[in-house]
mmCIF file of C-alpha atoms and ligand atoms in Angstrom:
data_model
loop_
_atom_site.group_PDB
_atom_site.id
_atom_site.type_symbol
_atom_site.label_atom_id
_atom_site.label_comp_id
_atom_site.label_asym_id
_atom_site.label_seq_id
_atom_site.Cartn_x
_atom_site.Cartn_y
_atom_site.Cartn_z
ATOM 1 C CA MET A 832 -47.170 6.903 -5.029
ATOM 2 C CA ASP A 833 -47.642 9.398 -7.842
ATOM 3 C CA THR A 834 -50.680 10.997 -6.204
ATOM 4 C CA LEU A 835 -48.723 12.600 -3.389
ATOM 5 C CA LYS A 836 -49.670 16.182 -4.337
ATOM 6 C CA HIS A 837 -53.326 15.969 -4.238
ATOM 7 C CA LYS A 838 -56.880 16.559 -3.896
ATOM 8 C CA ASP A 839 -57.628 13.359 -1.934
ATOM 9 C CA LEU A 840 -55.638 14.667 1.034
ATOM 10 C CA PRO A 841 -57.267 17.841 2.305
ATOM 11 C CA PHE A 842 -54.999 17.950 5.373
ATOM 12 C CA TRP A 843 -51.735 17.698 3.420
ATOM 13 C CA GLU A 844 -50.746 21.315 4.035
ATOM 14 C CA SER A 845 -51.020 20.811 7.800
ATOM 15 C CA LEU A 846 -48.298 18.132 7.854
ATOM 16 C CA PRO A 847 -45.093 19.982 6.936
ATOM 17 C CA LEU A 848 -42.751 17.792 9.007
ATOM 18 C CA THR A 849 -44.325 14.335 8.840
ATOM 19 C CA SER A 850 -45.332 14.179 5.170
ATOM 20 C CA LYS A 851 -43.112 12.781 2.435
ATOM 21 C CA LYS A 852 -41.446 15.286 0.154
ATOM 22 C CA HIS A 853 -40.799 12.603 -2.455
ATOM 23 C CA PRO A 854 -42.133 9.043 -2.779
ATOM 24 C CA ASP A 855 -38.928 7.306 -1.625
ATOM 25 C CA GLU A 856 -38.302 9.461 1.441
ATOM 26 C CA GLN A 857 -37.965 7.230 4.539
ATOM 27 C CA SER A 858 -36.566 8.248 7.889
ATOM 28 C CA VAL A 859 -34.424 5.807 9.803
ATOM 29 C CA ILE A 860 -34.484 6.349 13.572
ATOM 30 C CA ASN A 861 -31.511 5.176 15.625
ATOM 31 C CA VAL A 862 -32.453 3.764 19.035
ATOM 32 C CA GLY A 863 -29.266 2.952 20.931
ATOM 33 C CA GLY A 864 -27.671 1.543 17.754
ATOM 34 C CA VAL A 865 -30.835 -0.182 16.426
ATOM 35 C CA GLN A 866 -32.127 1.309 13.174
ATOM 36 C CA ILE A 867 -35.926 1.537 12.860
ATOM 37 C CA GLY A 868 -37.121 2.199 9.311
ATOM 38 C CA GLY A 869 -34.120 0.572 7.631
ATOM 39 C CA PRO A 870 -33.993 -2.763 5.783
ATOM 40 C CA GLU A 871 -34.183 -4.941 8.906
ATOM 41 C CA LEU A 872 -37.459 -5.743 10.675
ATOM 42 C CA VAL A 873 -37.112 -4.518 14.275
ATOM 43 C CA PHE A 874 -38.509 -6.418 17.263
ATOM 44 C CA ILE A 875 -39.322 -4.810 20.602
ATOM 45 C CA ALA A 876 -40.250 -7.271 23.336
ATOM 46 C CA GLY A 877 -40.806 -7.365 27.068
ATOM 47 C CA PRO A 878 -43.446 -7.375 29.750
ATOM 48 C CA CYS A 879 -46.298 -4.895 29.985
ATOM 49 C CA SER A 880 -45.015 -3.840 33.425
ATOM 50 C CA ILE A 881 -41.660 -4.308 35.087
ATOM 51 C CA GLU A 882 -42.565 -6.280 38.221
ATOM 52 C CA SER A 883 -39.222 -7.303 39.743
ATOM 53 C CA ILE A 884 -35.570 -7.576 38.744
ATOM 54 C CA GLU A 885 -35.980 -11.369 38.407
ATOM 55 C CA GLN A 886 -38.946 -10.967 36.059
ATOM 56 C CA ILE A 887 -37.335 -8.424 33.709
ATOM 57 C CA ARG A 888 -34.020 -10.294 33.776
ATOM 58 C CA THR A 889 -35.745 -13.577 32.867
ATOM 59 C CA VAL A 890 -37.506 -11.920 29.922
ATOM 60 C CA ALA A 891 -34.359 -10.115 28.757
ATOM 61 C CA ARG A 892 -32.351 -13.361 28.707
ATOM 62 C CA ALA A 893 -35.152 -15.286 27.015
ATOM 63 C CA VAL A 894 -35.709 -12.811 24.167
ATOM 64 C CA LYS A 895 -32.034 -11.948 23.559
ATOM 65 C CA GLY A 896 -31.234 -12.806 19.952
ATOM 66 C CA HIS A 897 -34.919 -12.549 19.058
ATOM 67 C CA ALA A 898 -35.449 -8.893 20.006
ATOM 68 C CA HIS A 899 -33.532 -5.696 19.350
ATOM 69 C CA ILE A 900 -35.069 -3.511 22.060
ATOM 70 C CA LEU A 901 -36.292 -4.425 25.562
ATOM 71 C CA ARG A 902 -39.584 -2.895 26.689
ATOM 72 C CA GLY A 903 -41.220 -2.634 30.104
ATOM 73 C CA GLY A 904 -43.569 -0.145 31.738
ATOM 74 C CA ALA A 905 -42.680 1.595 35.001
ATOM 75 C CA PHE A 906 -45.273 4.394 34.804
ATOM 76 C CA LYS A 907 -48.484 2.627 33.759
ATOM 77 C CA PRO A 908 -51.518 4.455 32.363
ATOM 78 C CA ARG A 909 -54.101 2.094 33.904
ATOM 79 C CA THR A 910 -57.808 2.439 33.155
ATOM 80 C CA SER A 911 -58.576 1.893 36.851
ATOM 81 C CA PRO A 912 -56.816 3.850 39.607
ATOM 82 C CA TYR A 913 -56.980 0.646 41.709
ATOM 83 C CA SER A 914 -54.865 -1.381 39.236
ATOM 84 C CA PHE A 915 -51.077 -1.784 39.580
ATOM 85 C CA GLN A 916 -49.559 1.563 38.571
ATOM 86 C CA GLY A 917 -45.958 0.437 37.983
ATOM 87 C CA LEU A 918 -42.717 0.571 39.990
ATOM 88 C CA ALA A 919 -41.769 4.081 38.790
ATOM 89 C CA GLU A 920 -38.033 4.925 39.093
ATOM 90 C CA GLU A 921 -37.235 1.627 40.798
ATOM 91 C CA GLY A 922 -38.692 -0.182 37.769
ATOM 92 C CA LEU A 923 -36.689 1.944 35.338
ATOM 93 C CA ALA A 924 -33.488 1.029 37.173
ATOM 94 C CA MET A 925 -34.407 -2.689 36.872
ATOM 95 C CA LEU A 926 -35.088 -2.303 33.134
ATOM 96 C CA GLN A 927 -31.773 -0.530 32.642
ATOM 97 C CA ALA A 928 -29.848 -3.183 34.601
ATOM 98 C CA ALA A 929 -31.497 -6.158 32.841
ATOM 99 C CA ALA A 930 -30.985 -4.594 29.397
ATOM 100 C CA ALA A 931 -27.338 -3.777 30.131
ATOM 101 C CA GLU A 932 -26.695 -7.429 31.026
ATOM 102 C CA VAL A 933 -27.879 -8.564 27.577
ATOM 103 C CA GLY A 934 -26.671 -5.496 25.646
ATOM 104 C CA MET A 935 -30.040 -4.254 24.431
ATOM 105 C CA PRO A 936 -31.441 -0.703 24.256
ATOM 106 C CA THR A 937 -34.721 0.037 26.059
ATOM 107 C CA VAL A 938 -38.088 1.720 25.682
ATOM 108 C CA SER A 939 -40.502 2.722 28.442
ATOM 109 C CA GLU A 940 -43.579 4.899 28.701
ATOM 110 C CA VAL A 941 -43.752 8.370 30.199
ATOM 111 C CA VAL A 942 -47.178 9.610 31.278
ATOM 112 C CA SER A 943 -46.556 13.122 32.560
ATOM 113 C CA PRO A 944 -44.382 16.064 31.510
ATOM 114 C CA GLU A 945 -42.697 16.253 34.950
ATOM 115 C CA ASP A 946 -41.299 12.729 34.521
ATOM 116 C CA VAL A 947 -39.808 13.151 31.031
ATOM 117 C CA ASP A 948 -36.283 13.983 32.226
ATOM 118 C CA LEU A 949 -36.328 11.144 34.749
ATOM 119 C CA VAL A 950 -37.475 8.503 32.225
ATOM 120 C CA ALA A 951 -35.064 9.860 29.594
ATOM 121 C CA ALA A 952 -32.167 9.379 32.035
ATOM 122 C CA TYR A 953 -32.861 5.613 32.157
ATOM 123 C CA VAL A 954 -34.061 4.572 28.679
ATOM 124 C CA ASP A 955 -33.037 4.853 25.015
ATOM 125 C CA MET A 956 -36.540 5.593 23.710
ATOM 126 C CA LEU A 957 -39.603 7.191 25.346
ATOM 127 C CA GLN A 958 -43.059 5.803 24.662
ATOM 128 C CA ILE A 959 -46.145 8.001 24.470
ATOM 129 C CA GLY A 960 -49.093 5.716 25.146
ATOM 130 C CA ALA A 961 -52.377 5.627 23.295
ATOM 131 C CA ARG A 962 -54.179 7.464 26.112
ATOM 132 C CA ASN A 963 -51.708 10.331 25.926
ATOM 133 C CA MET A 964 -51.498 10.756 22.151
ATOM 134 C CA GLN A 965 -53.306 14.082 22.467
ATOM 135 C CA ASN A 966 -51.682 15.228 25.714
ATOM 136 C CA TYR A 967 -50.159 18.290 24.068
ATOM 137 C CA ALA A 968 -48.126 19.415 27.106
ATOM 138 C CA LEU A 969 -46.499 15.958 27.178
ATOM 139 C CA LEU A 970 -45.903 15.980 23.402
ATOM 140 C CA ARG A 971 -44.224 19.404 23.603
ATOM 141 C CA LYS A 972 -42.071 18.254 26.501
ATOM 142 C CA VAL A 973 -40.813 15.104 24.723
ATOM 143 C CA GLY A 974 -40.263 17.321 21.699
ATOM 144 C CA GLN A 975 -37.608 19.133 23.727
ATOM 145 C CA CYS A 976 -35.840 15.916 24.628
ATOM 146 C CA GLN A 977 -33.225 14.346 22.385
ATOM 147 C CA LYS A 978 -34.257 10.689 22.815
ATOM 148 C CA PRO A 979 -36.336 8.993 20.090
ATOM 149 C CA ILE A 980 -40.086 8.826 20.726
ATOM 150 C CA LEU A 981 -42.433 5.887 20.111
ATOM 151 C CA LEU A 982 -45.800 7.545 19.473
ATOM 152 C CA LYS A 983 -48.760 5.212 19.842
ATOM 153 C CA ARG A 984 -51.982 5.896 18.002
ATOM 154 C CA GLY A 985 -54.810 7.057 20.265
ATOM 155 C CA LEU A 986 -57.721 4.748 21.019
ATOM 156 C CA ALA A 987 -60.052 6.751 18.801
ATOM 157 C CA ALA A 988 -57.638 8.873 16.784
ATOM 158 C CA THR A 989 -57.733 9.293 13.037
ATOM 159 C CA ILE A 990 -54.500 8.930 11.092
ATOM 160 C CA GLU A 991 -54.531 12.690 10.528
ATOM 161 C CA GLU A 992 -54.776 13.375 14.286
ATOM 162 C CA TRP A 993 -51.973 10.885 14.930
ATOM 163 C CA LEU A 994 -49.680 12.595 12.402
ATOM 164 C CA LEU A 995 -50.588 15.974 13.909
ATOM 165 C CA SER A 996 -49.422 14.660 17.291
ATOM 166 C CA ALA A 997 -46.126 13.696 15.632
ATOM 167 C CA GLU A 998 -45.997 17.267 14.273
ATOM 168 C CA TYR A 999 -46.265 18.556 17.876
ATOM 169 C CA ILE A 1000 -43.170 16.566 18.861
ATOM 170 C CA MET A 1001 -41.200 17.392 15.736
ATOM 171 C CA SER A 1002 -42.061 21.098 15.692
ATOM 172 C CA ALA A 1003 -40.860 21.327 19.303
ATOM 173 C CA GLY A 1004 -37.416 20.202 18.094
ATOM 174 C CA ASN A 1005 -37.306 16.400 18.147
ATOM 175 C CA PRO A 1006 -37.386 14.804 14.668
ATOM 176 C CA LYS A 1007 -36.898 11.248 16.008
ATOM 177 C CA VAL A 1008 -40.440 9.873 15.962
ATOM 178 C CA VAL A 1009 -41.548 6.284 15.307
ATOM 179 C CA LEU A 1010 -45.294 5.642 14.921
ATOM 180 C CA CYS A 1011 -46.975 2.625 16.551
ATOM 181 C CA GLU A 1012 -50.421 1.330 15.561
ATOM 182 C CA ARG A 1013 -51.939 -0.607 18.499
ATOM 183 C CA GLY A 1014 -55.568 -1.022 17.537
ATOM 184 C CA ILE A 1015 -58.483 1.377 17.688
ATOM 185 C CA ARG A 1016 -61.897 1.247 19.358
ATOM 186 C CA THR A 1017 -64.661 -0.222 17.239
ATOM 187 C CA PHE A 1018 -67.982 -1.952 18.003
ATOM 188 C CA GLU A 1019 -66.228 -5.357 18.047
ATOM 189 C CA THR A 1020 -65.952 -6.945 21.487
ATOM 190 C CA LEU A 1021 -64.074 -10.174 20.719
ATOM 191 C CA THR A 1022 -60.811 -8.285 20.467
ATOM 192 C CA ARG A 1023 -59.571 -5.643 22.909
ATOM 193 C CA ASN A 1024 -59.182 -3.221 19.985
ATOM 194 C CA THR A 1025 -59.383 -3.565 16.210
ATOM 195 C CA LEU A 1026 -55.949 -3.580 14.574
ATOM 196 C CA ASP A 1027 -56.087 -1.047 11.761
ATOM 197 C CA ILE A 1028 -53.754 -2.832 9.401
ATOM 198 C CA SER A 1029 -54.494 -0.276 6.680
ATOM 199 C CA ALA A 1030 -52.601 2.283 8.774
ATOM 200 C CA VAL A 1031 -49.354 0.647 7.599
ATOM 201 C CA PRO A 1032 -49.676 1.221 3.836
ATOM 202 C CA ILE A 1033 -51.389 4.581 4.426
ATOM 203 C CA ILE A 1034 -48.545 5.834 6.630
ATOM 204 C CA LYS A 1035 -46.008 4.426 4.152
ATOM 205 C CA HIS A 1036 -47.773 6.405 1.429
ATOM 206 C CA LEU A 1037 -48.113 9.671 3.374
ATOM 207 C CA SER A 1038 -45.190 9.881 5.747
ATOM 208 C CA HIS A 1039 -41.448 9.270 5.915
ATOM 209 C CA LEU A 1040 -41.725 8.215 9.576
ATOM 210 C CA PRO A 1041 -41.215 4.524 10.411
ATOM 211 C CA ILE A 1042 -44.289 2.605 11.577
ATOM 212 C CA ILE A 1043 -44.367 -0.431 13.830
ATOM 213 C CA ILE A 1044 -47.300 -2.547 14.995
ATOM 214 C CA ASP A 1045 -48.205 -3.614 18.530
ATOM 215 C CA PRO A 1046 -50.435 -6.663 18.010
ATOM 216 C CA SER A 1047 -50.593 -7.372 21.775
ATOM 217 C CA HIS A 1048 -52.719 -4.370 22.760
ATOM 218 C CA ALA A 1049 -54.780 -4.721 19.589
ATOM 219 C CA ALA A 1050 -55.583 -8.388 20.234
ATOM 220 C CA GLY A 1051 -55.972 -8.471 24.001
ATOM 221 C CA ARG A 1052 -55.557 -12.272 23.751
ATOM 222 C CA TRP A 1053 -52.269 -14.096 23.282
ATOM 223 C CA ASN A 1054 -53.582 -16.503 20.646
ATOM 224 C CA LEU A 1055 -54.402 -13.627 18.259
ATOM 225 C CA VAL A 1056 -50.969 -12.043 18.529
ATOM 226 C CA GLU A 1057 -49.226 -14.275 15.988
ATOM 227 C CA PRO A 1058 -51.680 -13.862 13.076
ATOM 228 C CA LEU A 1059 -51.858 -10.089 13.633
ATOM 229 C CA ALA A 1060 -48.068 -9.828 13.825
ATOM 230 C CA LEU A 1061 -47.662 -11.721 10.545
ATOM 231 C CA ALA A 1062 -50.324 -9.531 8.908
ATOM 232 C CA ALA A 1063 -48.325 -6.473 10.014
ATOM 233 C CA VAL A 1064 -45.186 -7.862 8.363
ATOM 234 C CA ALA A 1065 -47.119 -8.631 5.195
ATOM 235 C CA ALA A 1066 -48.470 -5.064 5.166
ATOM 236 C CA GLY A 1067 -44.930 -3.641 5.297
ATOM 237 C CA ALA A 1068 -44.485 -2.583 8.940
ATOM 238 C CA ASP A 1069 -40.955 -1.617 10.007
ATOM 239 C CA GLY A 1070 -41.192 -3.599 13.216
ATOM 240 C CA LEU A 1071 -43.271 -5.201 15.930
ATOM 241 C CA MET A 1072 -43.696 -4.553 19.638
ATOM 242 C CA ILE A 1073 -44.881 -7.621 21.546
ATOM 243 C CA GLU A 1074 -45.612 -8.245 25.227
ATOM 244 C CA VAL A 1075 -43.739 -11.227 26.674
ATOM 245 C CA HIS A 1076 -44.040 -12.578 30.231
ATOM 246 C CA PRO A 1077 -42.461 -15.687 31.805
ATOM 247 C CA HIS A 1078 -45.696 -16.411 33.776
ATOM 248 C CA PRO A 1079 -48.590 -14.649 32.046
ATOM 249 C CA GLU A 1080 -51.100 -16.055 34.564
ATOM 250 C CA ASP A 1081 -49.345 -14.133 37.361
ATOM 251 C CA ALA A 1082 -48.718 -10.896 35.439
ATOM 252 C CA LEU A 1083 -49.665 -7.668 37.217
ATOM 253 C CA SER A 1084 -50.930 -6.227 33.912
ATOM 254 C CA ASP A 1085 -51.937 -7.573 30.498
ATOM 255 C CA GLY A 1086 -51.283 -11.253 31.249
ATOM 256 C CA PRO A 1087 -54.027 -12.498 28.870
ATOM 257 C CA GLN A 1088 -52.283 -10.936 25.856
ATOM 258 C CA SER A 1089 -48.713 -11.802 26.860
ATOM 259 C CA LEU A 1090 -46.748 -14.488 25.042
ATOM 260 C CA LEU A 1091 -44.503 -16.991 26.754
ATOM 261 C CA PRO A 1092 -40.882 -16.379 25.668
ATOM 262 C CA GLU A 1093 -40.648 -19.614 23.611
ATOM 263 C CA ARG A 1094 -43.762 -18.775 21.660
ATOM 264 C CA TYR A 1095 -42.511 -15.235 21.097
ATOM 265 C CA CYS A 1096 -39.199 -16.538 19.723
ATOM 266 C CA ARG A 1097 -40.993 -18.869 17.297
ATOM 267 C CA LEU A 1098 -43.138 -15.973 16.118
ATOM 268 C CA VAL A 1099 -40.044 -13.863 15.418
ATOM 269 C CA GLU A 1100 -38.616 -16.658 13.283
ATOM 270 C CA SER A 1101 -41.852 -16.883 11.262
ATOM 271 C CA ALA A 1102 -41.969 -13.084 10.878
ATOM 272 C CA ARG A 1103 -38.381 -13.029 9.598
ATOM 273 C CA GLU A 1104 -39.107 -15.825 7.103
ATOM 274 C CA LEU A 1105 -42.185 -14.009 5.852
ATOM 275 C CA ARG A 1106 -40.239 -10.791 5.420
ATOM 276 C CA LEU A 1107 -37.546 -12.623 3.408
ATOM 277 C CA LEU A 1108 -40.184 -14.219 1.208
ATOM 278 C CA LEU A 1109 -41.774 -10.836 0.503
ATOM 279 C CA GLU A 1110 -38.405 -9.209 -0.182
ATOM 280 C CA GLY A 1111 -37.645 -12.030 -2.624
ATOM 281 C CA ARG A 1112 -40.741 -10.951 -4.507
ATOM 282 C CA GLY A 1113 -39.646 -7.314 -4.507
ATOM 283 C CA LEU A 1114 -42.049 -6.209 -1.766
ATOM 284 C CA HIS A 1115 -41.009 -3.989 1.174
ATOM 285 C CA ALA A 1116 -37.364 -4.348 0.151
HETATM 286 C C1 PEP B 498 -48.254 -0.409 26.745
HETATM 287 O O1 PEP B 498 -47.554 -0.459 25.724
HETATM 288 O O2 PEP B 498 -47.980 -1.017 27.782
HETATM 289 C C2 PEP B 498 -49.525 0.357 26.715
HETATM 290 C C3 PEP B 498 -50.096 0.791 27.832
HETATM 291 O O3 PEP B 498 -49.999 0.513 25.485
HETATM 292 P P1 PEP B 498 -51.190 1.450 24.914
HETATM 293 O O4 PEP B 498 -50.826 2.850 25.290
HETATM 294 O O5 PEP B 498 -51.147 1.175 23.452
HETATM 295 O O6 PEP B 498 -52.468 0.982 25.558
HETATM 296 MN MN1 MN B 499 -49.690 -3.553 28.240
#
């Protein structure tokens, strides 16, 4: 932590808003009453896409007590134009209703600048997806909104580029940014992406912004989600975002990486125990 002024970081000068001014600086971002970046590990859970009111309600009830924030996509950035694109405003209304019933704040993705005001009217936090990390018009637009932003790392973005995207949002007027590492493209084909676990300690070293991990999109397979999630906790992440579906085999998107609610709840218990163990040893406290 004493090397913060330094030759090993040639891009330091270009990060006036995201970089730490002193080693202990840590921003805490309030999302509908949930503090991300504070002492408590934060869990965000829900389906990849909102599919029906029954589906999102079932997930909300099942994860209540084991998640702080309910997620669900209504505007989906799908690789194929022929894949399910999301329920748009109708889906946002379902997310809002299901979350209100269990008393949880919400996060959902926005994919175009024209939809920012609409999505912001329904959710507590706006997500910028990996594919849009360098969509500068979208970054500027969410920078003018007052809701917190979950900024995912781009599929092939360096940590410097990712922080520069956060600078776009913050310099436009919105300081409430949470970073989310979700795996990057590598030559490996047995995972959907390669989780860059080193992003956690690097961001903790460089930036005051909170960082969470999305092991679901990194793994691409449900049985890899738990080990990656625990690795993220061990590395010092501020939280986890995990895809949960009551019937993964019928999911309209990302079924293979979705956890059943019971498995998700067990994982949260293990993650909390691990965090306590590490805090007991003076780590990440
Ligand atoms: C998502 O969270 O549903 C999503 C599309 O994630 P990513 O942008 O990381 O692929
Ligand atoms: Mn997904």
